[in-house]
CSV table of C-alpha atoms in Angstrom, one decimal:
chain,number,residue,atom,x,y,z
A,1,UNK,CA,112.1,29.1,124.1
A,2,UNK,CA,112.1,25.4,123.9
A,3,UNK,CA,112.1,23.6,120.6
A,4,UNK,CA,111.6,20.0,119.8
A,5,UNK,CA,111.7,18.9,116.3
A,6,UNK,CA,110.5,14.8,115.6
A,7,UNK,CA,111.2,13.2,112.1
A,8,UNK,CA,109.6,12.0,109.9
A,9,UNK,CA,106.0,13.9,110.2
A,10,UNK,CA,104.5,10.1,109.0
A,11,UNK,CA,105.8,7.0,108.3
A,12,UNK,CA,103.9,4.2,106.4
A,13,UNK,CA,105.4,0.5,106.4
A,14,UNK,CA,104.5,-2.8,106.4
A,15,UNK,CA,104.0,-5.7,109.3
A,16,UNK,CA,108.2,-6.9,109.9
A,17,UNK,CA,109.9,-3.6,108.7
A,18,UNK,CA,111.7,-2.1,111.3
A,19,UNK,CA,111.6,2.3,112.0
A,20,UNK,CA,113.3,4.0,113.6
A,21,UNK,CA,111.8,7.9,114.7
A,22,UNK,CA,114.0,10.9,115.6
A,23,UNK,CA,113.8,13.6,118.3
A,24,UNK,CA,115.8,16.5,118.4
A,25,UNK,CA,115.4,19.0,121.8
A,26,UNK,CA,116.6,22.3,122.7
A,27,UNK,CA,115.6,22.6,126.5
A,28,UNK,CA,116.8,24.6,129.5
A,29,UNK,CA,117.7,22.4,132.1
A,30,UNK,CA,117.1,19.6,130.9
A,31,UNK,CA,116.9,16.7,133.0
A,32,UNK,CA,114.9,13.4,131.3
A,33,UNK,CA,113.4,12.6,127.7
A,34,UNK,CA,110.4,11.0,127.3
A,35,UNK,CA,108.4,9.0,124.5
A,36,UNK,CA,104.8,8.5,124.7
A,37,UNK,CA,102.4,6.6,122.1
A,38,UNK,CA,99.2,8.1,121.4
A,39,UNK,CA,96.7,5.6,119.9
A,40,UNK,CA,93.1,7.5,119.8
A,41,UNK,CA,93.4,9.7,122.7
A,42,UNK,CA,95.8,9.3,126.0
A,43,UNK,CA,99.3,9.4,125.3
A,44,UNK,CA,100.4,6.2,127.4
A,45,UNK,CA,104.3,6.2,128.3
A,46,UNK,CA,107.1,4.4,126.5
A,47,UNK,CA,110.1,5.4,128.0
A,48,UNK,CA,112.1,8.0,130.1
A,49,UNK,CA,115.7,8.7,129.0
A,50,UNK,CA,118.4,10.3,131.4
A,51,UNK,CA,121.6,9.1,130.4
A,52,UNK,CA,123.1,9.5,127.4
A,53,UNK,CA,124.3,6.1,125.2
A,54,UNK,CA,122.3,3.8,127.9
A,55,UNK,CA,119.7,2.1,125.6
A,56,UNK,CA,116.2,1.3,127.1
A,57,UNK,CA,114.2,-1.7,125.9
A,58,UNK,CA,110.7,-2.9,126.3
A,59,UNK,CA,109.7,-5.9,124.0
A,60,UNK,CA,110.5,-4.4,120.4
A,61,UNK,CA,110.6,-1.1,121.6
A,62,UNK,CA,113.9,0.3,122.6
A,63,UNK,CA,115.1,4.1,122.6
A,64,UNK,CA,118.5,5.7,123.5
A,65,UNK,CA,119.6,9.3,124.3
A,66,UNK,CA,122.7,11.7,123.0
A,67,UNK,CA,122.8,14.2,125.2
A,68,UNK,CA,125.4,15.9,123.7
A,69,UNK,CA,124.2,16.2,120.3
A,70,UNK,CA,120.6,16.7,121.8
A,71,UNK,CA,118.5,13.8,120.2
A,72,UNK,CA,117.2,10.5,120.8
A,73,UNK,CA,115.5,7.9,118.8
A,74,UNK,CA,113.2,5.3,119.1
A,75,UNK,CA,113.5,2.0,117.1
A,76,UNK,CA,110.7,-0.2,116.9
A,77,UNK,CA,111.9,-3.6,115.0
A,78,UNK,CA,109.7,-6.6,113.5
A,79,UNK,CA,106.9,-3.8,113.0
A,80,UNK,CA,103.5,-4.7,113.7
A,81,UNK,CA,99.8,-3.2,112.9
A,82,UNK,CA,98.8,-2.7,116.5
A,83,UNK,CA,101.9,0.0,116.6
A,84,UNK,CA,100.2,2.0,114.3
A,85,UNK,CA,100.1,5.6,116.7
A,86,UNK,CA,101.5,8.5,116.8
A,87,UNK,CA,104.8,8.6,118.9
A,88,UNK,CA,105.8,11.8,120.9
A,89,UNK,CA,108.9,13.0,122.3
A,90,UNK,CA,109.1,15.6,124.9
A,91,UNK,CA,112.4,16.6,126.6
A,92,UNK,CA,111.6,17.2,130.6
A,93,UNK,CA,112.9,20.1,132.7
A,94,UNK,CA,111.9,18.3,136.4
A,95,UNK,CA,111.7,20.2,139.5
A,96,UNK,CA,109.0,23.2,139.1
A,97,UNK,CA,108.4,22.1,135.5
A,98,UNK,CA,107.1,18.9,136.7
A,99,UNK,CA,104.0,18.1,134.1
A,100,UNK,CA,104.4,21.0,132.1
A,101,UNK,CA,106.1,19.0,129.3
A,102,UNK,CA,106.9,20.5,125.8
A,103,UNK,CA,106.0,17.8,123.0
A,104,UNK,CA,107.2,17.9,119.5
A,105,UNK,CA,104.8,17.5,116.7
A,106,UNK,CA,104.5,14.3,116.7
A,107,UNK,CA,105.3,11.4,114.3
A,108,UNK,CA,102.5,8.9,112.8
A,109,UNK,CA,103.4,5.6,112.2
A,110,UNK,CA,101.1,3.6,109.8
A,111,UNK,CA,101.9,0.3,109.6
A,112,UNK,CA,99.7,-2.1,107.3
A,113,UNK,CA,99.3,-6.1,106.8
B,1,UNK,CA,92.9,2.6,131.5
B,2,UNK,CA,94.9,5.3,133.9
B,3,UNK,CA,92.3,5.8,135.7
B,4,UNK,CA,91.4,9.9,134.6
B,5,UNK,CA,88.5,10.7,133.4
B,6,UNK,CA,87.5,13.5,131.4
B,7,UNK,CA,83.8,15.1,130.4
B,8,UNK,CA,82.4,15.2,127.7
B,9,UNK,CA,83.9,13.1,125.3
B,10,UNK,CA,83.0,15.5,122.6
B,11,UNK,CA,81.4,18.6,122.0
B,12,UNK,CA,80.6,21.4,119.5
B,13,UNK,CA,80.3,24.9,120.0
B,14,UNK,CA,80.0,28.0,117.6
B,15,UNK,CA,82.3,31.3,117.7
B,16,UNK,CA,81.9,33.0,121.0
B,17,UNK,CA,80.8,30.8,123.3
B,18,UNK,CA,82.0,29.4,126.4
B,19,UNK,CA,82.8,26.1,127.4
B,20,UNK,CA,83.6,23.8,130.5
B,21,UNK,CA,85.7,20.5,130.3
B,22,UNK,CA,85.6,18.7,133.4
B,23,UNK,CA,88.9,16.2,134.5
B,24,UNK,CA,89.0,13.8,137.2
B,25,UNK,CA,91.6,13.0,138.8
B,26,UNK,CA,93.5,9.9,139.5
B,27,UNK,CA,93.1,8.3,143.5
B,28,UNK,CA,96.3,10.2,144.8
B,29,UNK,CA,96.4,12.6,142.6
B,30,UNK,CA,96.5,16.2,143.5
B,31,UNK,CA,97.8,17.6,140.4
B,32,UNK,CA,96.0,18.3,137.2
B,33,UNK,CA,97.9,19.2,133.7
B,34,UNK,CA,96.2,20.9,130.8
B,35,UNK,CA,96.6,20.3,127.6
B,36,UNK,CA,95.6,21.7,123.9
B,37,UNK,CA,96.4,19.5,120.9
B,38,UNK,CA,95.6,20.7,117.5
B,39,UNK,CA,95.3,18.4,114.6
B,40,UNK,CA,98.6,17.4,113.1
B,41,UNK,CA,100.4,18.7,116.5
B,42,UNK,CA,101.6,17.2,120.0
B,43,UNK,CA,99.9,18.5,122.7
B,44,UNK,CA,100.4,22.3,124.1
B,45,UNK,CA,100.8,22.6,127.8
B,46,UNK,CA,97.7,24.9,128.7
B,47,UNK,CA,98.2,25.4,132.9
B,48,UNK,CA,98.5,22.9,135.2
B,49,UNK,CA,97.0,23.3,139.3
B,50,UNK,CA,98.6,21.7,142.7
B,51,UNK,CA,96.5,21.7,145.7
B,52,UNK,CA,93.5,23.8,144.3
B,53,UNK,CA,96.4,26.7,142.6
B,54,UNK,CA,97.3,27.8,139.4
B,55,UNK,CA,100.9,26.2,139.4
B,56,UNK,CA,102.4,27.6,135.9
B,57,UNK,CA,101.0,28.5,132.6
B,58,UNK,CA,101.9,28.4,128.8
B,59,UNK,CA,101.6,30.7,126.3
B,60,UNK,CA,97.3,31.0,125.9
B,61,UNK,CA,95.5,34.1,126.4
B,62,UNK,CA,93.5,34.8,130.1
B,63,UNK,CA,90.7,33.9,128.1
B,64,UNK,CA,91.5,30.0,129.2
B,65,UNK,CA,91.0,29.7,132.8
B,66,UNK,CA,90.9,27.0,135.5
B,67,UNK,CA,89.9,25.8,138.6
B,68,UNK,CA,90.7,22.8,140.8
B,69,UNK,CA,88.6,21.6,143.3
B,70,UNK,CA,89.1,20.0,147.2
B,71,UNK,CA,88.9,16.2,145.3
B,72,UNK,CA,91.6,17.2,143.3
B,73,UNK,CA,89.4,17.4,140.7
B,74,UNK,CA,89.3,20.4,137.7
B,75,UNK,CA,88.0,22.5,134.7
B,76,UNK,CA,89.0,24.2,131.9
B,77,UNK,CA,87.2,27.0,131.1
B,78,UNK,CA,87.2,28.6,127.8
B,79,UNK,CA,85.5,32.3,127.2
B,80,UNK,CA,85.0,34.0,123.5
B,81,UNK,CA,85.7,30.6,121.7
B,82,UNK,CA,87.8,31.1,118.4
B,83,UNK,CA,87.8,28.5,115.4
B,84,UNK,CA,91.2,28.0,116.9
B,85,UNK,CA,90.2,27.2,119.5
B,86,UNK,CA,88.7,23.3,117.6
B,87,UNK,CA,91.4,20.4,119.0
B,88,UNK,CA,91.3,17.7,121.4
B,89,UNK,CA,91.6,19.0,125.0
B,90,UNK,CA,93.8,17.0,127.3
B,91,UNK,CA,94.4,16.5,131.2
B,92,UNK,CA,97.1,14.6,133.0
B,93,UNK,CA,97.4,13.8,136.7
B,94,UNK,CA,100.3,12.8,138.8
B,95,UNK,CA,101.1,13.0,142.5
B,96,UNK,CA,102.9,16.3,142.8
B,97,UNK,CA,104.1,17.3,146.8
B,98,UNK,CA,106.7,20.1,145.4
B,99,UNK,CA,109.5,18.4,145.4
B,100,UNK,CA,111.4,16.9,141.9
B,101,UNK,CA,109.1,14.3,140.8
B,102,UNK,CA,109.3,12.4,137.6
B,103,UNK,CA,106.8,12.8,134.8
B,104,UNK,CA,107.4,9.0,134.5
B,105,UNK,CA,104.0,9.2,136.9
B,106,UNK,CA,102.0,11.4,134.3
B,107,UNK,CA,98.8,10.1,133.7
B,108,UNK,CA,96.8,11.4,130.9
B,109,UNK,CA,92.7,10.9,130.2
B,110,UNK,CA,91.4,10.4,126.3
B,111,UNK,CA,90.6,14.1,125.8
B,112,UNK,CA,87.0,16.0,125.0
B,113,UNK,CA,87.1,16.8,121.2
B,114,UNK,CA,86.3,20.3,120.8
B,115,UNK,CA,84.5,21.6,117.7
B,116,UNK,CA,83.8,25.1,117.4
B,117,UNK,CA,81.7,26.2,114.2
């Protein structure tokens, strides 16, 4: 069965600090990781991982894979209240799997003034 | 905004009951994801439908069915509803033909909130 394990469970900081959020996976065939942030309802995509050690960026977001000791991690730096979300991580399987994802629990960032 | 739309927004029901949520589709988009997320959890992939066909299910009892429609569109239906059964219900579209296709093109709507008493 696949597992996927985030950490922390909820993180509280303040506006500048910089996080950084961990996703462990255990997937058959594994083929991608991917982040989401949920703020209210839709989880909206982040990033999609495939290589391992190849660091993705987008503004202050930026997220990197180990493929061979099954994580990644997601580093969000000069921290600000509108990140405040909860950030998913969900390894993908492709092919037949195709949106049938598996998403781990979840970690909620709380970032005040 | 991605462009799916679910119906309703929210919605409370007691024990035993059935319920419908409705999804709409993206333009394109002729494969519909389910999802179940409880509170404090990520979302739990329910059954997804390509081209009107169940297309793979998770582990939830027969007792949550579906349907997709010619527009591409769907339901969820839920029979005998449990307290368990209270979370926020999700769908995603993306443009599925069978062959490998990234979830980078997973589109998700902002849920209908189920309540049951």
């Amino acid at each position: 069965e696949d597992k996927v394990v985030q950490s922390p469970l909820s993180l509280v900081v303040h506006e500048g600090d910089t996080v950084t959020l961990n996703c462990s996976y255990e997937v058959t065939n594994f083929r991608s990781l991917l982040w989401y942030k949920q703020e209210k309802k839709a989880p909206t995509f982040l990033f999609m991982l495939t290589s391992s050690g190849i660091e993705k960026k987008s503004g202050r977001l930026s997220s990197i894979l180990d493929k061979k000791e099954l994580f990644s991690i997601l580093n969000i730096t000069a921290t600000q209240t509108g990140d405040s979300a909860i950030y998913l991580c969900a390894p993908d399987a492709g092919g037949t799997s195709y949106g049938k994802l598996t998403f781990g629990q979840g970690t909620i960032l709380t970032v005040h003034p | 905004e991605t462009g799916v739309t679910q119906s309703p927004t929210h919605l409370i029901k007691t024990r035993g009951q059935q319920v419908t949520l409705r999804c709409s589709s993206q333009s394109g988009h002729n494969t519909v994801s389910w999802y179940q997320q409880a509170l404090g959890q990520g979302p739990q992939f329910i059954f997804q439908y390509y081209r009107e066909e169940e297309n793979g299910r998770g582990n939830f009892p027969p007792r949550f069915s579906g349907l997709q429609f010619p527009n591409y569109s769907s339901e969820l239906n839920v029979n005998a509803l449990e307290l368990d059964d209270s979370a926020l219900y999700l769908c995603a579209s993306s443009r599925g033909t069978g062959a490998p296709v990234t979830n980078e093109k997973l589109f998700f709507g902002s849920g209908t909130q189920l309540s049951v008493l």
